[in-house]
Tab-separated table of C-alpha atoms and ligand atoms in Angstrom:
chain	number	residue	atom	x	y	z
Z	1	UNK	CA	-0.196	0.246	0.215
Z	2	UNK	CA	1.368	3.377	-0.480
Z	3	UNK	CA	4.348	4.995	1.098
Z	4	UNK	CA	2.207	8.134	1.956
Z	5	UNK	CA	-0.357	5.894	4.249
Z	6	UNK	CA	2.895	4.550	5.959
Z	7	UNK	CA	4.351	7.496	7.457
Z	8	UNK	CA	0.832	9.136	8.315
Z	9	UNK	CA	0.247	6.231	10.331
Z	10	UNK	CA	4.023	6.513	11.679
Z	11	UNK	CA	2.551	10.301	13.053
Z	12	UNK	CA	-0.245	9.293	14.493
Z	13	UNK	CA	1.063	5.684	16.093
Z	14	UNK	CA	3.310	7.994	18.846
Z	15	UNK	CA	-0.075	10.567	19.880
Z	16	UNK	CA	-0.990	10.637	22.521
Z	17	UNK	CA	-4.140	12.842	21.638
Z	18	UNK	CA	-5.385	12.678	17.885
Z	19	UNK	CA	-7.257	15.626	16.639
Z	20	UNK	CA	-10.329	15.305	14.293
Z	21	UNK	CA	-7.725	16.446	11.693
Z	22	UNK	CA	-5.642	13.431	12.033
Z	23	UNK	CA	-8.697	11.305	11.379
Z	24	UNK	CA	-9.730	13.944	8.368
Z	25	UNK	CA	-5.686	12.626	6.968
Z	26	UNK	CA	-6.006	9.320	8.074
Z	27	UNK	CA	-8.902	8.595	6.086
Z	28	UNK	CA	-7.576	10.186	3.222
Z	29	UNK	CA	-4.850	8.532	3.089
Z	30	UNK	CA	-6.412	5.739	3.435
Z	31	UNK	CA	-8.866	6.172	0.146
Z	32	UNK	CA	-6.196	7.184	-2.078
Z	33	UNK	CA	-4.286	3.638	-1.347
Z	34	UNK	CA	-6.955	2.036	-1.567
Z	35	UNK	CA	-8.203	3.131	-4.780
Z	36	UNK	CA	-4.792	3.672	-6.136
Z	37	UNK	CA	-5.014	-0.663	-5.666
Z	38	UNK	CA	-7.651	-0.599	-7.911
Z	39	UNK	CA	-10.364	-1.702	-4.578
Z	40	UNK	CA	-14.158	-0.882	-5.618
Z	41	UNK	CA	-15.106	2.639	-4.574
Z	42	UNK	CA	-18.001	2.106	-3.351
Z	43	UNK	CA	-15.927	-0.363	-0.503
Z	44	UNK	CA	-13.949	2.309	-0.278
Z	45	UNK	CA	-16.354	4.605	0.702
Z	46	UNK	CA	-18.244	2.584	3.129
Z	47	UNK	CA	-14.737	1.470	4.985
Z	48	UNK	CA	-13.630	5.238	5.417
Z	49	UNK	CA	-16.993	5.670	6.483
Z	50	UNK	CA	-16.890	3.210	9.504
Z	51	UNK	CA	-13.358	3.877	10.496
Z	52	UNK	CA	-14.304	7.895	10.870
Z	53	UNK	CA	-17.659	6.768	12.817
Z	54	UNK	CA	-16.216	4.660	14.797
Z	55	UNK	CA	-12.540	6.976	15.369
Z	56	UNK	CA	-14.505	10.011	16.407
Z	57	UNK	CA	-16.589	8.182	18.638
Z	58	UNK	CA	-13.404	6.315	19.868
Z	59	UNK	CA	-14.357	2.821	21.767
Z	60	UNK	CA	-12.357	3.623	24.811
Z	61	UNK	CA	-9.414	1.072	25.153
Z	62	UNK	CA	-7.564	1.717	28.834
Z	63	UNK	CA	-4.312	0.126	27.369
Z	64	UNK	CA	-4.041	1.653	24.720
Z	65	UNK	CA	-3.324	5.276	23.578
Z	66	UNK	CA	-6.044	7.195	21.219
Z	67	UNK	CA	-3.177	7.195	18.216
Z	68	UNK	CA	-2.872	3.054	18.489
Z	69	UNK	CA	-7.032	2.710	18.719
Z	70	UNK	CA	-7.162	3.876	15.248
Z	71	UNK	CA	-5.225	2.366	13.816
Z	72	UNK	CA	-7.033	-0.900	15.815
Z	73	UNK	CA	-9.536	0.235	14.452
Z	74	UNK	CA	-8.342	0.724	10.714
Z	75	UNK	CA	-6.897	-2.780	11.604
Z	76	UNK	CA	-10.349	-4.225	12.629
Z	77	UNK	CA	-11.902	-2.942	9.562
Z	78	UNK	CA	-9.346	-4.161	6.932
Z	79	UNK	CA	-9.978	-7.886	8.680
Z	80	UNK	CA	-13.252	-7.691	8.092
Z	81	UNK	CA	-13.169	-6.459	4.670
Z	82	UNK	CA	-10.728	-9.140	3.777
Z	83	UNK	CA	-13.703	-11.739	4.759
Z	84	UNK	CA	-13.189	-13.681	7.762
Z	85	UNK	CA	-11.078	-16.793	8.253
Z	86	UNK	CA	-12.240	-19.073	5.357
Z	87	UNK	CA	-9.817	-22.585	4.257
Z	88	UNK	CA	-13.013	-24.892	4.736
Z	89	UNK	CA	-12.560	-27.067	1.427
Z	90	UNK	CA	-15.402	-28.595	-0.359
Z	91	UNK	CA	-16.707	-32.351	0.070
Z	92	UNK	CA	-18.699	-34.093	-2.700
Z	93	UNK	CA	-21.403	-36.147	-2.447
Z	94	UNK	CA	-20.621	-38.533	-4.064
Z	95	UNK	CA	-15.857	-38.603	-4.418
Z	96	UNK	CA	-14.085	-37.831	-5.903
Z	97	UNK	CA	-13.855	-34.118	-5.121
Z	98	UNK	CA	-12.930	-32.089	-7.784
Z	99	UNK	CA	-10.388	-29.236	-7.238
Z	100	UNK	CA	-9.015	-27.304	-10.187
Z	101	UNK	CA	-6.467	-24.589	-9.979
Z	102	UNK	CA	-6.217	-22.029	-12.484
Z	103	UNK	CA	-3.760	-18.922	-12.638
Z	104	UNK	CA	-0.889	-17.289	-14.535
Z	105	UNK	CA	2.150	-18.695	-15.860
Z	106	UNK	CA	4.933	-18.862	-12.462
Z	107	UNK	CA	1.976	-17.537	-9.784
Z	108	UNK	CA	2.528	-20.960	-8.380
Z	109	UNK	CA	-0.842	-23.619	-9.352
Z	110	UNK	CA	1.559	-26.760	-9.645
Z	111	UNK	CA	3.168	-25.943	-6.458
Z	112	UNK	CA	0.343	-25.320	-4.752
Z	113	UNK	CA	-1.480	-28.393	-6.629
Z	114	UNK	CA	1.356	-30.093	-4.156
Z	115	UNK	CA	0.541	-28.638	-1.030
Z	116	UNK	CA	-2.607	-28.438	-0.897
Z	117	UNK	CA	-2.648	-32.430	-1.648
Z	118	UNK	CA	-0.176	-32.683	1.171
Z	119	UNK	CA	-2.786	-31.191	3.223
Z	120	UNK	CA	-5.730	-32.996	2.687
Z	121	UNK	CA	-3.554	-35.875	3.238
Z	122	UNK	CA	-2.402	-34.579	6.821
Z	123	UNK	CA	-5.264	-33.086	8.207
Z	124	UNK	CA	-7.891	-35.000	6.664
Z	125	UNK	CA	-6.554	-38.139	5.703
Z	126	UNK	CA	-7.752	-38.048	1.891
Z	127	UNK	CA	-6.218	-39.835	-1.159
Z	128	UNK	CA	-5.842	-37.198	-3.942
Z	129	UNK	CA	-4.837	-38.173	-6.995
Z	130	UNK	CA	-2.715	-35.246	-9.229
Z	131	UNK	CA	-3.533	-34.334	-13.160
Z	132	UNK	CA	-1.282	-33.019	-15.204
Z	133	UNK	CA	-3.159	-30.714	-17.783
Z	134	UNK	CA	-0.728	-28.698	-18.765
Z	135	UNK	CA	0.589	-30.304	-21.597
Z	136	UNK	CA	2.600	-26.722	-23.194
Z	137	UNK	CA	5.844	-27.401	-21.796
Z	138	UNK	CA	7.026	-30.651	-21.184
Z	139	UNK	CA	8.731	-29.475	-17.623
Z	140	UNK	CA	5.343	-29.020	-16.306
Z	141	UNK	CA	4.134	-32.652	-17.066
Z	142	UNK	CA	7.718	-32.956	-14.958
Z	143	UNK	CA	7.679	-30.595	-12.399
Z	144	UNK	CA	4.604	-32.172	-10.810
Z	145	UNK	CA	5.603	-35.918	-10.910
Z	146	UNK	CA	8.576	-34.970	-8.911
Z	147	UNK	CA	6.107	-33.435	-6.840
Z	148	UNK	CA	4.175	-36.914	-6.892
Z	149	UNK	CA	6.644	-39.300	-6.169
Z	150	UNK	CA	7.862	-36.631	-3.083
Z	151	UNK	CA	4.392	-37.177	-1.681
Z	152	UNK	CA	3.655	-40.707	-2.672
Z	153	UNK	CA	0.851	-39.375	-4.074
Z	154	UNK	CA	-0.275	-40.927	-8.292
Z	155	UNK	CA	-0.052	-38.720	-11.481
Z	156	UNK	CA	-1.931	-38.066	-14.080
Z	157	UNK	CA	-0.710	-37.696	-17.294
Z	158	UNK	CA	-1.454	-38.664	-20.948
Z	159	UNK	CA	1.868	-36.418	-21.901
Z	160	UNK	CA	1.875	-33.211	-23.699
Z	161	UNK	CA	0.021	-34.257	-27.371
Z	162	UNK	CA	-2.757	-34.861	-25.640
Z	163	UNK	CA	-6.220	-32.462	-24.841
Z	164	UNK	CA	-6.641	-30.750	-21.581
Z	165	UNK	CA	-9.813	-31.936	-21.501
Z	166	UNK	CA	-9.808	-35.469	-22.601
Z	167	UNK	CA	-7.110	-35.540	-19.804
Z	168	UNK	CA	-9.118	-34.406	-17.344
Z	169	UNK	CA	-12.008	-36.309	-17.987
Z	170	UNK	CA	-10.035	-39.756	-18.479
Z	171	UNK	CA	-8.099	-38.409	-14.996
Z	172	UNK	CA	-11.722	-38.139	-13.296
Z	173	UNK	CA	-13.097	-42.175	-14.631
Z	174	UNK	CA	-9.267	-43.355	-13.235
Z	175	UNK	CA	-9.553	-41.390	-10.020
Z	176	UNK	CA	-12.930	-43.087	-9.581
Z	177	UNK	CA	-11.831	-46.410	-10.230
Z	178	UNK	CA	-9.276	-46.086	-8.071
Z	179	UNK	CA	-10.670	-45.178	-5.547
Z	180	UNK	CA	-9.005	-41.790	-4.699
Z	181	UNK	CA	-11.249	-38.920	-3.158
Z	182	UNK	CA	-9.965	-35.895	-4.329
Z	183	UNK	CA	-8.812	-35.439	-7.438
Z	184	UNK	CA	-6.737	-32.311	-8.327
Z	185	UNK	CA	-6.407	-30.417	-11.459
Z	186	UNK	CA	-3.202	-28.439	-12.283
Z	187	UNK	CA	-3.832	-26.704	-15.079
Z	188	UNK	CA	-1.759	-24.275	-17.197
Z	189	UNK	CA	-1.274	-20.651	-17.464
Z	190	UNK	CA	-0.169	-17.767	-19.510
Z	191	UNK	CA	1.896	-14.951	-18.950
Z	192	UNK	CA	-1.030	-12.894	-19.751
Z	193	UNK	CA	-4.777	-13.729	-19.675
Z	194	UNK	CA	-6.265	-14.396	-23.084
Z	195	UNK	CA	-9.051	-15.786	-24.327
Z	196	UNK	CA	-7.796	-19.088	-25.938
Z	197	UNK	CA	-6.550	-19.966	-22.304
Z	198	UNK	CA	-9.792	-19.277	-20.581
Z	199	UNK	CA	-11.605	-21.087	-23.137
Z	200	UNK	CA	-10.013	-24.045	-22.473
Z	201	UNK	CA	-9.776	-23.604	-19.265
Z	202	UNK	CA	-13.769	-22.961	-19.397
Z	203	UNK	CA	-13.941	-26.459	-21.199
Z	204	UNK	CA	-12.131	-28.327	-18.396
Z	205	UNK	CA	-14.735	-26.485	-15.977
Z	206	UNK	CA	-17.180	-28.162	-17.958
Z	207	UNK	CA	-16.127	-31.729	-18.092
Z	208	UNK	CA	-14.814	-31.916	-14.699
Z	209	UNK	CA	-17.410	-29.896	-13.135
Z	210	UNK	CA	-14.835	-28.968	-10.006
Z	211	UNK	CA	-16.346	-28.329	-6.457
Z	212	UNK	CA	-13.217	-25.901	-6.219
Z	213	UNK	CA	-11.644	-23.828	-8.322
Z	214	UNK	CA	-8.784	-21.879	-6.198
Z	215	UNK	CA	-6.985	-18.806	-8.350
Z	216	UNK	CA	-3.303	-19.263	-7.781
Z	217	UNK	CA	-2.242	-15.754	-7.271
Z	218	UNK	CA	1.641	-14.075	-6.542
Z	219	UNK	CA	1.431	-11.913	-3.827
Z	220	UNK	CA	4.133	-9.912	-5.519
Z	221	UNK	CA	2.418	-8.707	-8.517
Z	222	UNK	CA	1.062	-6.267	-6.580
Z	223	UNK	CA	-1.876	-4.191	-8.310
Z	224	UNK	CA	-1.846	-6.594	-11.350
Z	225	UNK	CA	-3.541	-9.259	-9.184
Z	226	UNK	CA	-6.604	-7.327	-9.201
Z	227	UNK	CA	-7.526	-7.195	-12.979
Z	228	UNK	CA	-6.074	-11.289	-13.508
Z	229	UNK	CA	-8.871	-12.195	-10.105
Z	230	UNK	CA	-11.415	-10.303	-11.930
Z	231	UNK	CA	-11.273	-11.626	-15.169
Z	232	UNK	CA	-10.740	-15.114	-14.091
Z	233	UNK	CA	-13.873	-14.957	-11.704
Z	234	UNK	CA	-15.112	-13.144	-14.504
Z	235	UNK	CA	-15.012	-16.488	-16.366
Z	236	UNK	CA	-14.741	-19.362	-14.513
Z	237	UNK	CA	-16.693	-17.717	-11.701
Z	238	UNK	CA	-13.663	-19.139	-9.417
Z	239	UNK	CA	-14.434	-20.435	-5.448
Z	240	UNK	CA	-11.815	-18.857	-3.863
Z	241	UNK	CA	-8.269	-17.677	-3.823
Z	242	UNK	CA	-4.615	-19.480	-3.131
Z	243	UNK	CA	-2.168	-15.925	-2.826
Z	244	UNK	CA	1.026	-17.316	-2.865
Z	245	UNK	CA	4.483	-15.984	-2.324
Z	246	UNK	CA	3.518	-14.224	1.074
Z	247	UNK	CA	7.075	-15.034	2.903
Z	248	UNK	CA	8.328	-12.593	0.565
Z	249	UNK	CA	8.343	-9.171	1.809
Z	250	UNK	CA	5.537	-7.833	-0.795
Z	251	UNK	CA	3.055	-5.953	1.508
Z	252	UNK	CA	0.070	-7.335	0.441
Z	253	UNK	CA	-2.272	-4.876	-0.642
Z	254	UNK	CA	-3.376	-7.098	-3.606
Z	255	UNK	CA	-4.928	-9.648	-0.701
Z	256	UNK	CA	-7.963	-6.691	0.414
Z	257	UNK	CA	-7.902	-5.866	-4.060
Z	258	UNK	CA	-9.106	-9.079	-4.654
Z	259	UNK	CA	-11.918	-10.035	-2.388
Z	260	UNK	CA	-13.299	-6.551	-2.721
Z	261	UNK	CA	-13.205	-7.283	-6.352
Z	262	UNK	CA	-13.903	-10.995	-6.818
Z	263	UNK	CA	-15.830	-10.955	-2.953
Z	264	UNK	CA	-14.715	-14.604	-3.329
Z	265	UNK	CA	-12.677	-16.417	-0.195
Z	266	UNK	CA	-8.810	-16.368	0.208
Z	267	UNK	CA	-8.660	-19.239	1.353
Z	268	UNK	CA	-4.951	-20.377	2.029
Z	269	UNK	CA	-1.677	-18.725	1.946
Z	270	UNK	CA	1.485	-19.696	0.269
Z	271	UNK	CA	4.369	-19.147	2.696
Z	272	UNK	CA	7.535	-20.811	0.982
Z	273	UNK	CA	8.370	-23.239	-1.992
Z	274	UNK	CA	8.007	-26.087	0.369
Z	275	UNK	CA	5.530	-28.691	0.655
Z	276	UNK	CA	4.492	-28.447	4.296
Z	277	UNK	CA	3.984	-24.685	3.699
Z	278	UNK	CA	0.390	-23.577	2.724
Z	279	UNK	CA	-1.620	-22.268	5.755
Z	280	UNK	CA	-4.987	-20.797	6.219
Z	281	UNK	CA	-4.998	-17.456	5.512
Z	282	UNK	CA	-5.684	-14.712	8.865
Z	283	UNK	CA	-7.524	-11.357	7.662
Z	284	UNK	CA	-6.287	-9.969	10.716
Z	285	UNK	CA	-2.176	-11.255	10.171
Z	286	UNK	CA	-2.803	-9.693	6.454
Z	287	UNK	CA	-4.506	-6.219	7.899
Z	288	UNK	CA	-1.712	-5.853	10.614
Z	289	UNK	CA	0.880	-6.432	7.111
Z	290	UNK	CA	-0.730	-4.192	4.918
Z	291	UNK	CA	-0.358	-1.732	7.464
Z	292	UNK	CA	3.329	-2.547	8.098
Z	293	UNK	CA	3.169	-2.086	11.327
Z	294	UNK	CA	3.580	-5.777	12.507
Z	295	UNK	CA	1.855	-7.938	15.027
Z	296	UNK	CA	1.868	-4.336	17.004
Z	297	UNK	CA	-0.770	-5.325	19.043
Z	298	UNK	CA	-0.363	-8.717	19.955
Z	299	UNK	CA	2.959	-7.356	21.393
Z	300	UNK	CA	1.291	-4.853	23.348
Z	301	UNK	CA	-1.348	-7.679	24.220
Z	302	UNK	CA	1.574	-9.540	24.942
Z	303	UNK	CA	3.243	-7.435	27.557
Z	304	UNK	CA	0.011	-7.009	29.507
Z	305	UNK	CA	0.059	-10.270	30.663
Z	306	UNK	CA	3.196	-10.513	31.181
Z	307	UNK	CA	3.841	-7.103	32.952
Z	308	UNK	CA	3.235	-8.232	36.824
Z	309	UNK	CA	-0.013	-5.617	37.286
Z	310	UNK	CA	1.227	-4.705	41.183
Z	311	UNK	CA	4.978	-4.015	40.042
Z	312	UNK	CA	3.567	-2.413	36.902
Z	313	UNK	CA	1.617	-0.038	39.315
Z	314	UNK	CA	4.999	0.446	41.722
Z	315	UNK	CA	7.341	1.490	39.097
Z	316	UNK	CA	5.360	3.858	37.991
Z	317	UNK	CA	4.929	5.631	40.844
Z	318	UNK	CA	8.643	5.589	40.808
Z	319	UNK	CA	9.032	6.731	38.172
Z	320	UNK	CA	6.831	9.491	38.636
Z	321	UNK	CA	8.996	9.796	42.038
Z	322	UNK	CA	11.787	10.074	39.420
Z	323	UNK	CA	13.555	7.434	42.014
Z	324	UNK	CA	13.798	4.978	39.273
Z	325	UNK	CA	17.104	3.223	39.138
Z	326	UNK	CA	19.039	0.498	37.737
Z	327	UNK	CA	18.166	-2.215	40.022
Z	328	UNK	CA	15.324	-0.992	39.071
Z	329	UNK	CA	16.363	-1.507	35.996
Z	330	UNK	CA	17.381	-5.052	36.235
Z	331	UNK	CA	14.434	-5.868	37.612
Z	332	UNK	CA	12.936	-4.468	34.205
Z	333	UNK	CA	14.852	-6.735	31.826
Z	334	UNK	CA	14.049	-9.636	33.964
Z	335	UNK	CA	10.169	-8.549	32.929
Z	336	UNK	CA	11.510	-8.335	29.219
Z	337	UNK	CA	13.055	-11.631	29.168
Z	338	UNK	CA	9.513	-13.158	30.479
Z	339	UNK	CA	8.331	-12.328	26.798
Z	340	UNK	CA	9.784	-14.705	25.351
Z	341	UNK	CA	13.015	-14.662	22.693
Z	342	UNK	CA	14.068	-11.572	21.945
Z	343	UNK	CA	13.220	-12.372	17.593
Z	344	UNK	CA	10.321	-13.348	17.781
Z	345	UNK	CA	9.578	-10.678	19.616
Z	346	UNK	CA	11.221	-8.565	17.180
Z	347	UNK	CA	8.939	-9.935	14.747
Z	348	UNK	CA	6.168	-8.703	16.167
Z	349	UNK	CA	7.514	-5.055	15.826
Z	350	UNK	CA	7.435	-2.693	12.714
Z	351	UNK	CA	9.795	-2.998	10.075
Z	352	UNK	CA	11.725	-5.628	12.052
Z	353	UNK	CA	10.420	-7.623	8.434
Z	354	UNK	CA	13.408	-6.002	7.328
Z	355	UNK	CA	15.505	-6.372	9.744
Z	356	UNK	CA	15.381	-9.871	10.108
Z	357	UNK	CA	17.915	-10.678	7.641
Z	358	UNK	CA	20.511	-8.713	9.102
Z	359	UNK	CA	20.428	-11.185	12.242
Z	360	UNK	CA	19.883	-8.461	14.193
Z	361	UNK	CA	18.067	-10.937	16.844
Z	362	UNK	CA	20.861	-12.322	18.043
Z	363	UNK	CA	22.812	-9.478	18.160
Z	364	UNK	CA	20.459	-7.623	20.917
Z	365	UNK	CA	20.179	-10.647	22.689
Z	366	UNK	CA	24.305	-10.141	23.194
Z	367	UNK	CA	23.610	-6.112	23.836
Z	368	UNK	CA	21.473	-7.019	26.360
Z	369	UNK	CA	23.808	-9.380	27.980
Z	370	UNK	CA	26.151	-6.905	28.595
Z	371	UNK	CA	23.961	-4.480	30.116
Z	372	UNK	CA	22.788	-6.569	32.109
Z	373	UNK	CA	26.601	-7.306	33.018
Z	374	UNK	CA	27.481	-4.072	33.607
Z	375	UNK	CA	24.475	-3.370	35.699
Z	376	UNK	CA	24.915	-5.602	37.843
Z	377	UNK	CA	28.649	-4.996	38.556
Z	378	UNK	CA	27.790	-1.500	39.773
Z	379	UNK	CA	27.580	-1.615	43.726
Z	380	UNK	CA	24.291	-1.262	44.992
Z	381	UNK	CA	24.572	2.595	45.905
Z	382	UNK	CA	25.586	3.098	42.342
Z	383	UNK	CA	22.670	1.286	40.709
Z	384	UNK	CA	20.648	3.598	43.024
Z	385	UNK	CA	22.692	7.002	42.497
Z	386	UNK	CA	23.938	6.519	38.937
Z	387	UNK	CA	24.869	9.995	39.205
Z	388	UNK	CA	28.324	8.960	41.725
Z	389	UNK	CA	29.698	6.387	38.694
Z	390	UNK	CA	33.032	8.510	38.346
Z	391	UNK	CA	35.884	7.760	35.772
Z	392	UNK	CA	37.894	5.441	38.534
Z	393	UNK	CA	34.236	3.329	39.292
Z	394	UNK	CA	33.343	3.224	35.662
Z	395	UNK	CA	37.123	1.686	34.712
Z	396	UNK	CA	35.821	-0.769	37.854
Z	397	UNK	CA	32.701	-1.953	36.179
Z	398	UNK	CA	34.070	-2.216	32.796
Z	399	UNK	CA	37.032	-4.489	34.170
Z	400	UNK	CA	33.904	-6.066	36.211
Z	401	UNK	CA	31.801	-6.831	33.444
Z	402	UNK	CA	34.120	-7.485	30.925
Z	403	UNK	CA	32.853	-4.336	29.357
Z	404	UNK	CA	35.150	-1.182	28.046
Z	405	UNK	CA	35.100	1.875	29.285
Z	406	UNK	CA	32.811	3.722	26.573
Z	407	UNK	CA	30.540	0.831	26.375
Z	408	UNK	CA	29.699	1.641	30.132
Z	409	UNK	CA	29.469	5.945	29.309
Z	410	UNK	CA	26.738	4.523	26.674
Z	411	UNK	CA	24.285	2.882	28.588
Z	412	UNK	CA	24.691	5.437	31.315
Z	413	UNK	CA	23.987	7.919	29.081
Z	414	UNK	CA	20.642	4.911	27.328
Z	415	UNK	CA	20.167	5.178	31.025
Z	416	UNK	CA	19.617	8.719	31.343
Z	417	UNK	CA	17.555	9.003	27.627
Z	418	UNK	CA	15.381	5.942	28.831
Z	419	UNK	CA	14.228	8.379	32.208
Z	420	UNK	CA	13.757	11.578	30.595
Z	421	UNK	CA	11.382	9.826	28.115
Z	422	UNK	CA	9.674	7.885	30.792
Z	423	UNK	CA	9.141	11.289	32.614
Z	424	UNK	CA	7.543	12.234	29.648
Z	425	UNK	CA	5.444	9.243	29.224
Z	426	UNK	CA	4.218	9.704	32.669
Z	427	UNK	CA	3.443	13.083	32.047
Z	428	UNK	CA	1.355	12.149	28.973
Z	429	UNK	CA	-0.304	9.303	31.056
Z	430	UNK	CA	-1.547	11.710	34.157
Z	431	UNK	CA	-2.487	14.172	30.797
Z	432	UNK	CA	-5.095	11.841	29.722
Z	433	UNK	CA	-6.039	10.232	32.972
Z	434	UNK	CA	-6.904	14.443	33.516
Z	435	UNK	CA	-5.459	14.367	36.918
Z	436	UNK	CA	-3.382	17.918	35.084
Z	437	UNK	CA	-0.542	19.232	36.181
Z	438	UNK	CA	3.566	18.048	36.503
Z	439	UNK	CA	6.383	16.303	38.888
O	501	GDP	P1	2.935	-21.883	-11.858
O	501	GDP	O1	3.639	-22.089	-13.106
O	501	GDP	O2	1.115	-21.151	-11.525
O	501	GDP	O3	2.236	-23.646	-11.932
O	501	GDP	O4	3.713	-22.190	-11.148
O	501	GDP	P2	5.157	-22.589	-10.455
O	501	GDP	O5	3.989	-23.604	-9.238
O	501	GDP	O6	5.571	-23.541	-10.755
O	501	GDP	O7	5.523	-21.491	-9.208
O	501	GDP	C1	6.594	-21.281	-9.830
O	501	GDP	C2	8.110	-20.736	-8.635
O	501	GDP	O8	6.961	-20.106	-7.390
O	501	GDP	C3	8.370	-21.985	-8.636
O	501	GDP	O9	9.683	-21.559	-8.499
O	501	GDP	C4	7.908	-22.096	-7.486
O	501	GDP	O10	8.488	-22.843	-6.171
O	501	GDP	C5	7.828	-20.969	-6.585
O	501	GDP	N1	7.059	-20.892	-5.422
O	501	GDP	C6	4.981	-20.839	-5.568
O	501	GDP	N2	4.967	-21.090	-4.466
O	501	GDP	C7	5.088	-20.652	-3.674
O	501	GDP	C8	5.380	-19.433	-2.362
O	501	GDP	O11	4.330	-19.587	-1.464
O	501	GDP	N3	6.589	-19.090	-1.987
O	501	GDP	C9	7.962	-19.317	-2.515
O	501	GDP	N4	8.508	-18.371	-2.167
O	501	GDP	N5	7.985	-19.703	-4.199
O	501	GDP	C10	6.691	-20.070	-4.053
O	502	MG	MG1	2.845	-24.761	-13.296
């Protein structure tokens, strides 16, 4: 989604108070971004109206700042727009159930065919047969056969000379004979939608009478995905969508538009090339991803459950009286540790997706250990009154913690900044609660 929306969201997230002007500005950005993504005008209008209504009426949640609340509303509405979670697969009254896979070349049809078969057997104890109807490239049949042998599942093929419609027909007969309860038909794609392809797919559909037609869409194709989805749906009346390559760094705005344009559920998400990397599609995760905020809300939830209420209260009192010390700091670090592995936490933070590749998480764990060592090398008095730490004390602390004086200096400086930040935060909270006044 648009970069401008990103920056608007960034602006609003940190805010203690959100003005009507902020909401207006944000609504405008969201509207533009969605329209740019070819989402139906009426859908956008409805969405914006609902967001405005709820944001102005502002359901009160103690735990979130108003800025976060607006974000939550937008996220909720986006989630709803993408539909509920629905990863059901049809079951025919009389087996076999026929699933037809369609989509452009390279979207991931063949791979998803294998993944679906794997999932049907693993989760539902089914016995699928795969059908190679992409006769235009010999490699395509070979690819499906390779998947079949990896899965130890039969692949029906008549080579590259046969007509795809005949292949589908014979495959279904064979599946009945061999008592397969699912038939998954892998079809050909093109680089672009064309009539020839659509005609062929239409004929296969007529013969096979599928219970499901899954449109496979590459999430990386962005805006183009919308037109593709619309044409396929118009021509074939698809029953659901599989969004592939969501393991990449795409924002996934396509998901939103596809659902809006076709009104067909996005059922599964492809999360990698391997056969077990197919997951039910989670609209709320997608909404967060589109907003580029990682899973901020679940991070907040996690923080709430882990930080002991009483301790938090005491801490707040301390911050207010400015007696926050390195002892408290150590205690806080323990709480952070209780929240789980750092890399997992980082994954929930906005922008952390980009950092992951750099293995920042590991570095951070190390830094944390260092910080802890420094704090623990201080005397009780030093922890309570960091102001007394002079040059010779710094040297001793560095030696005791296996760090350097400059590292000790850095921590002391960070601690000072943290204290300042906390002062601001408590001021803000006091303002919110309407108690007024500074310290
Ligand atoms: P088809 O032309 O639609 O049959 O597409 P393929 O199934 O041959 O897939 C095209 C390429 O995309 C292959 O290299 C696949 O390994 C890759 N691919 C498919 N699904 C995914 C996915 O969910 N994640 C990633 N990273 N790659 C995928
Ligand atoms: Mg293929």
